[in-house]
Tab-separated table of C-alpha atoms in Angstrom:
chain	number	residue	atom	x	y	z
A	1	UNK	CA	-4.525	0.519	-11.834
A	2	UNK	CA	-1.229	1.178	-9.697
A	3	UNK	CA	-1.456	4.307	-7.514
A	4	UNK	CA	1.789	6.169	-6.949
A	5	UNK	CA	4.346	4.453	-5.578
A	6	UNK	CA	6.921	6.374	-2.604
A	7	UNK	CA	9.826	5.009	-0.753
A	8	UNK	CA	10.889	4.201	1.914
A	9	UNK	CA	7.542	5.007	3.583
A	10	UNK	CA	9.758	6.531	6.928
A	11	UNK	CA	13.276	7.773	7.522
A	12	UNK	CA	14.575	8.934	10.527
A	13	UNK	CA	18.042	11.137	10.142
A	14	UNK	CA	20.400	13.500	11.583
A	15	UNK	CA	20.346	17.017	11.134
A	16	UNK	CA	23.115	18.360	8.761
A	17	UNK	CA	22.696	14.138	7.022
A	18	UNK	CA	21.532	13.839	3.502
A	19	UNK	CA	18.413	12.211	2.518
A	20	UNK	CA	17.026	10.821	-0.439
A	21	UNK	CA	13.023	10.029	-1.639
A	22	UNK	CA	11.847	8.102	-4.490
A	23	UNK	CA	8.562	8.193	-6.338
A	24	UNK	CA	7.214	6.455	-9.499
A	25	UNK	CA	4.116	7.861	-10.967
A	26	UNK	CA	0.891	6.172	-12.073
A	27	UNK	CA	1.747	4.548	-15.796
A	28	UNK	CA	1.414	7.423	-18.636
A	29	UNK	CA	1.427	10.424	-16.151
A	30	UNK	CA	3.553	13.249	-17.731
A	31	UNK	CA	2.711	15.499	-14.792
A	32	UNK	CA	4.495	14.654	-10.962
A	33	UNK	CA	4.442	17.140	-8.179
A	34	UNK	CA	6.094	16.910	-4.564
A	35	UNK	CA	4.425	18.606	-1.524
A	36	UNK	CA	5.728	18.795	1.510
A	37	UNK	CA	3.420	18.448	4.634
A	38	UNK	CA	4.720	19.716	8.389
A	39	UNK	CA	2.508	18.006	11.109
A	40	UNK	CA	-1.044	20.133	11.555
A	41	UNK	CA	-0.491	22.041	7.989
A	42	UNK	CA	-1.450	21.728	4.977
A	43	UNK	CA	0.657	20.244	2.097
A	44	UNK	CA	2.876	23.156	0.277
A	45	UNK	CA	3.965	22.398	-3.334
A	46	UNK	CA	7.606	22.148	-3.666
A	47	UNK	CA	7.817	21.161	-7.642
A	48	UNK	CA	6.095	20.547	-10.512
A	49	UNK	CA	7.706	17.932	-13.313
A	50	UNK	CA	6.110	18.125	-16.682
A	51	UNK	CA	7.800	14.603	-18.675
A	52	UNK	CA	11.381	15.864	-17.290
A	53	UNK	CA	11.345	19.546	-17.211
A	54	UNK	CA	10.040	21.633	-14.382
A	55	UNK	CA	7.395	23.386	-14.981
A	56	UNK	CA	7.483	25.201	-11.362
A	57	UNK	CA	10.267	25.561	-8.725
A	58	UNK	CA	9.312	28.685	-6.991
A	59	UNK	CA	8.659	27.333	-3.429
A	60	UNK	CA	11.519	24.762	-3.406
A	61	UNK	CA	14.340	26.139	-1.153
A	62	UNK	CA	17.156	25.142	-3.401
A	63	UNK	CA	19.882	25.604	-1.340
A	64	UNK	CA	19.367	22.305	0.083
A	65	UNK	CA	16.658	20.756	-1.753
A	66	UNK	CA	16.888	19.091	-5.302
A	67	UNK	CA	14.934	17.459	-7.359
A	68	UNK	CA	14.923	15.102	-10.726
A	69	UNK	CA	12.960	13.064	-13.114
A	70	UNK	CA	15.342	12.066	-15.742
A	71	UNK	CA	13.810	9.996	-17.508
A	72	UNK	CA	10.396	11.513	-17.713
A	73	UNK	CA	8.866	8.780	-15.152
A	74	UNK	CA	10.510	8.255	-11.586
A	75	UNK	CA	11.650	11.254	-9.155
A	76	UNK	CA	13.856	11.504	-6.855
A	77	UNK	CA	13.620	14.291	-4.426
A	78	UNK	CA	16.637	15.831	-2.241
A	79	UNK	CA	17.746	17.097	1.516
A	80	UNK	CA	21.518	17.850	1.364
A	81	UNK	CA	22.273	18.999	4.453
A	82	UNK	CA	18.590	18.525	6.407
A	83	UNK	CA	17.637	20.653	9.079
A	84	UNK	CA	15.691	19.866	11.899
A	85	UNK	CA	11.912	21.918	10.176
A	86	UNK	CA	12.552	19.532	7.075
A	87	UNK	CA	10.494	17.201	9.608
A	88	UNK	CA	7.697	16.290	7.383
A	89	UNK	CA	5.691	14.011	5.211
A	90	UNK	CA	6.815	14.744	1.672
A	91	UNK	CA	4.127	13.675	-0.521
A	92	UNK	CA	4.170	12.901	-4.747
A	93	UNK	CA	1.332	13.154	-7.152
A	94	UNK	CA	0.836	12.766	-10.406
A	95	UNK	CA	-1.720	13.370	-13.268
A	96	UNK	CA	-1.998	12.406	-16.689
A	97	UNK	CA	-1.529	16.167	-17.759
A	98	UNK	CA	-1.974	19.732	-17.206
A	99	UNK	CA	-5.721	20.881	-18.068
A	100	UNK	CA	-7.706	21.829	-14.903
A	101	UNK	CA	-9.705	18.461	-15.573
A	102	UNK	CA	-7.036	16.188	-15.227
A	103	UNK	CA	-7.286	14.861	-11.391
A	104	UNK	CA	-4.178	14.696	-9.564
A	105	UNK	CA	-3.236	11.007	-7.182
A	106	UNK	CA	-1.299	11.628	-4.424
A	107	UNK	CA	1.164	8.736	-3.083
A	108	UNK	CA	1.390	7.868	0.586
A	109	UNK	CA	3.737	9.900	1.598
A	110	UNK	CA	7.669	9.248	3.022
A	111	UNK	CA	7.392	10.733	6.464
A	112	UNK	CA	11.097	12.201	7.439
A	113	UNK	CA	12.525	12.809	10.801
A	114	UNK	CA	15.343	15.178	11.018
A	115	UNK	CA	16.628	14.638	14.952
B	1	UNK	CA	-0.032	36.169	-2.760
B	2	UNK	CA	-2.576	33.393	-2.688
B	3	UNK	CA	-3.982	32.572	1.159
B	4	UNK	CA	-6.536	30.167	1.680
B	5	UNK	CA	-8.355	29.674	5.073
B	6	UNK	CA	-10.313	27.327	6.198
B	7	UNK	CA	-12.296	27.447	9.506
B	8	UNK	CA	-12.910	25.565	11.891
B	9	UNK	CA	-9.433	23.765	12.289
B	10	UNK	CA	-10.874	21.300	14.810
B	11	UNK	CA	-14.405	19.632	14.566
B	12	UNK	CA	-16.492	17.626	17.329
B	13	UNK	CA	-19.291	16.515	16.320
B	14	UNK	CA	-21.928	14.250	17.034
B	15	UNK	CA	-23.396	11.036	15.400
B	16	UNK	CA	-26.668	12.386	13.053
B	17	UNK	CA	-25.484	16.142	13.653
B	18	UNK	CA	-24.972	18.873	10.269
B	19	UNK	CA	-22.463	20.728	10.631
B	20	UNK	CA	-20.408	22.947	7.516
B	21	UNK	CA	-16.522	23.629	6.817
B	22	UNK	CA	-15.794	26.917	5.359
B	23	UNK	CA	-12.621	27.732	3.022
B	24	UNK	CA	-12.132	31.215	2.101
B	25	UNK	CA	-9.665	32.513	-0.721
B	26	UNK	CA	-7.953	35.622	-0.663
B	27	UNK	CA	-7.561	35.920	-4.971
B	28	UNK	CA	-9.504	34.752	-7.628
B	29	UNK	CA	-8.900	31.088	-9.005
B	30	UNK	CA	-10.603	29.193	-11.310
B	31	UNK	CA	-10.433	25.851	-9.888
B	32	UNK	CA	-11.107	24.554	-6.102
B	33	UNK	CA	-10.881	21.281	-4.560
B	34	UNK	CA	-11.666	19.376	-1.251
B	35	UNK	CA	-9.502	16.187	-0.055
B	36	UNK	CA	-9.919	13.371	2.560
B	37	UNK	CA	-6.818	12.463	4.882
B	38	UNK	CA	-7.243	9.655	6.765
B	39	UNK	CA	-4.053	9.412	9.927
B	40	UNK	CA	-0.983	8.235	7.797
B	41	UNK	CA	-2.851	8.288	4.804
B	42	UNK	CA	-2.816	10.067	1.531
B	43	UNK	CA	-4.972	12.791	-0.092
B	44	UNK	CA	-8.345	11.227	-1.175
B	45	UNK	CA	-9.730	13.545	-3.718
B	46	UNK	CA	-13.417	14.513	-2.779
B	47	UNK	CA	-14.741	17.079	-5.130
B	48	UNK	CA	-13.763	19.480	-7.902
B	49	UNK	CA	-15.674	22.847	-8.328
B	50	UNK	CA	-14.808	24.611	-11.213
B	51	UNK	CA	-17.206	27.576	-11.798
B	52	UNK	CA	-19.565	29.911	-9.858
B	53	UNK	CA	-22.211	28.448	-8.296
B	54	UNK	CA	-21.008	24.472	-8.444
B	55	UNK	CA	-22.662	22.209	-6.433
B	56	UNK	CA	-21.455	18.125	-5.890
B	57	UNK	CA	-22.657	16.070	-3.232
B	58	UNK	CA	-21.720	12.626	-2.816
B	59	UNK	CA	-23.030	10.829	0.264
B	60	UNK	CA	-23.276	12.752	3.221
B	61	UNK	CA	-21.145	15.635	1.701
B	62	UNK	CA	-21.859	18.384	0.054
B	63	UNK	CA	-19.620	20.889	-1.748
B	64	UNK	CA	-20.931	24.378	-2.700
B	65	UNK	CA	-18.471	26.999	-4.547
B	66	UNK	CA	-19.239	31.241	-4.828
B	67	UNK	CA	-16.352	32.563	-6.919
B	68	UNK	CA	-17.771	36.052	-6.003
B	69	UNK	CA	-17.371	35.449	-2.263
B	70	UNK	CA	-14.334	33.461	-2.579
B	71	UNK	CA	-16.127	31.075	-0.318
B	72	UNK	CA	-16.659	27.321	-0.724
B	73	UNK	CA	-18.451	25.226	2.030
B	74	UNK	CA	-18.483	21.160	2.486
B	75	UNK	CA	-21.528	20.765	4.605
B	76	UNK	CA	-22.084	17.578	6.267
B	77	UNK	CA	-25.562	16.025	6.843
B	78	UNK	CA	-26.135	13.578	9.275
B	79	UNK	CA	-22.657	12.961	10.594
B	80	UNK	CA	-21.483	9.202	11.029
B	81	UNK	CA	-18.280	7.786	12.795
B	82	UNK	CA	-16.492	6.782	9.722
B	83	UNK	CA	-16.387	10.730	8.373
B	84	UNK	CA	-14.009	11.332	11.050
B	85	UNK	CA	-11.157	12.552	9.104
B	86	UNK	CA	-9.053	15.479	8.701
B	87	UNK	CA	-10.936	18.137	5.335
B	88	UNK	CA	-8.693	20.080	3.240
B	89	UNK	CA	-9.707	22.511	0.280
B	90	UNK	CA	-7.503	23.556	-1.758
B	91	UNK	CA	-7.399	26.182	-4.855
B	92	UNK	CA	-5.859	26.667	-7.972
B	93	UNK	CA	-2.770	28.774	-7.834
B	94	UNK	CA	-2.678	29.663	-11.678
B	95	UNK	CA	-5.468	30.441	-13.966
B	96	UNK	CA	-5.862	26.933	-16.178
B	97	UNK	CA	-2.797	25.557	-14.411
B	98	UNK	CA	-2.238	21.713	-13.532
B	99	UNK	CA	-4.673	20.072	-10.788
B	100	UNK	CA	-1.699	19.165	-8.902
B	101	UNK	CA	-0.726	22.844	-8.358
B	102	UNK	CA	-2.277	24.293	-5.615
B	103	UNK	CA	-2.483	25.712	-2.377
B	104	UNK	CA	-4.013	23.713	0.396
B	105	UNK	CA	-5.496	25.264	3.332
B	106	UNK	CA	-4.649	24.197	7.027
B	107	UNK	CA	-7.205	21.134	7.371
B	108	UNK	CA	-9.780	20.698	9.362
B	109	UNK	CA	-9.611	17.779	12.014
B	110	UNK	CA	-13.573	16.338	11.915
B	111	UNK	CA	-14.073	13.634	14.984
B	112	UNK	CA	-17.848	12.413	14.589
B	113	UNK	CA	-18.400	10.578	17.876
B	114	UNK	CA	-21.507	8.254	18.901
């Protein structure tokens, strides 16, 4: 089975540049999440995609961040203008659904660098 | 607001030593996790503890969970070189929420030397 797939795999950018991520879930996933993970932290949940609605926003600074899933199956996730903390790895996962016993996969991650 | 600590946030241990993480959870949740990270790696999901009292152990791990205490521990027995990883728990931040949706503490950085 395919794991989650995440491009490019590293970016290097400008602060105040735009940025772009891509992810396409495991086949038959309704649920995709992005995290965001700053060197020496844990990852933080930025949103949560059930088929193409959001299910959960709350810690996505929207201001500059934006996310989609049009079609219910790829993402694309945001940075419009970046700023030099967005430094991170920003991570997707997906699951087949939303009961506690439905394990999440995370992808390997597109590590940004906002100089 | 949700918190979730985990201590310690570096590990050195050696080769055939035991040794426990600790991940403490400021409200109640009804679902807790631990994760692998390998450098540049993703998340490997370890273990799922989902009531009071849950035990798992797979290998040299072992995953204990005390709702009451809002306390899990991954105790490791035995350490060997290719544990050396970086530990994270994580916990549920909605009552019967996704898996995916969660709050992940800091990590801690295990280095099992010979």
């Amino acid at each position: 089975e395919a794991g989650v797939a995440q491009s490019p795999r590293y970016k290097i950018i400008e602060k105040r540049q735009s940025v772009a991520f891509w992810c396409n879930p495991i086949s038959g996933h309704a649920t995709l999440y992005w995290y965001q993970q700053i060197l020496g932290q844990g990852p933080k949940l930025l949103i949560q995609f059930q088929n193409n609605g959001v299910v959960d926003d709350s810690q996505l600074p929207k201001d500059r961040f934006s996310a989609e899933r049009l079609k219910g199956v790829d993402s694309t996730l945001k940075i419009q203008p970046a700023k030099l903390e967005d430094s991170a790895v920003y991570l997707c996962a997906s699951s087949v659904g939303q009961g506690i016993r439905t394990e999440a996969f995370f992808g390997q991650g597109t590590r940004l660098t906002v100089v | 607001e949700l918190k979730v600590e985990q201590n310690p946030l570096f590990l050195s241990m050696q080769e055939g030593k035991n040794y426990t993480i600790y991940c403490n959870y400021s409200t109640t949740s009804d679902r807790l996790y631990w994760y692998r990270q390998d450098p540049g790696k993703s998340l490997e999901s370890l273990f799922v503890l989902l009531s009071n009292g849950a035990v798992k152990q797979e290998g040299r791990l072992m995953a204990s969970l005390d709702t009451k205490a809002r306390l899990s521990t991954l105790h490791i027995t035995a350490a060997v070189h290719d544990l050396s990883a970086t530990y994270f728990c994580a916990v549920g931040r909605d009552y019967g929420g996704s898996q995916g949706n969660l709050i992940f503490g800091k990590g801690t950085k295990l280095s099992v030397k010979p």
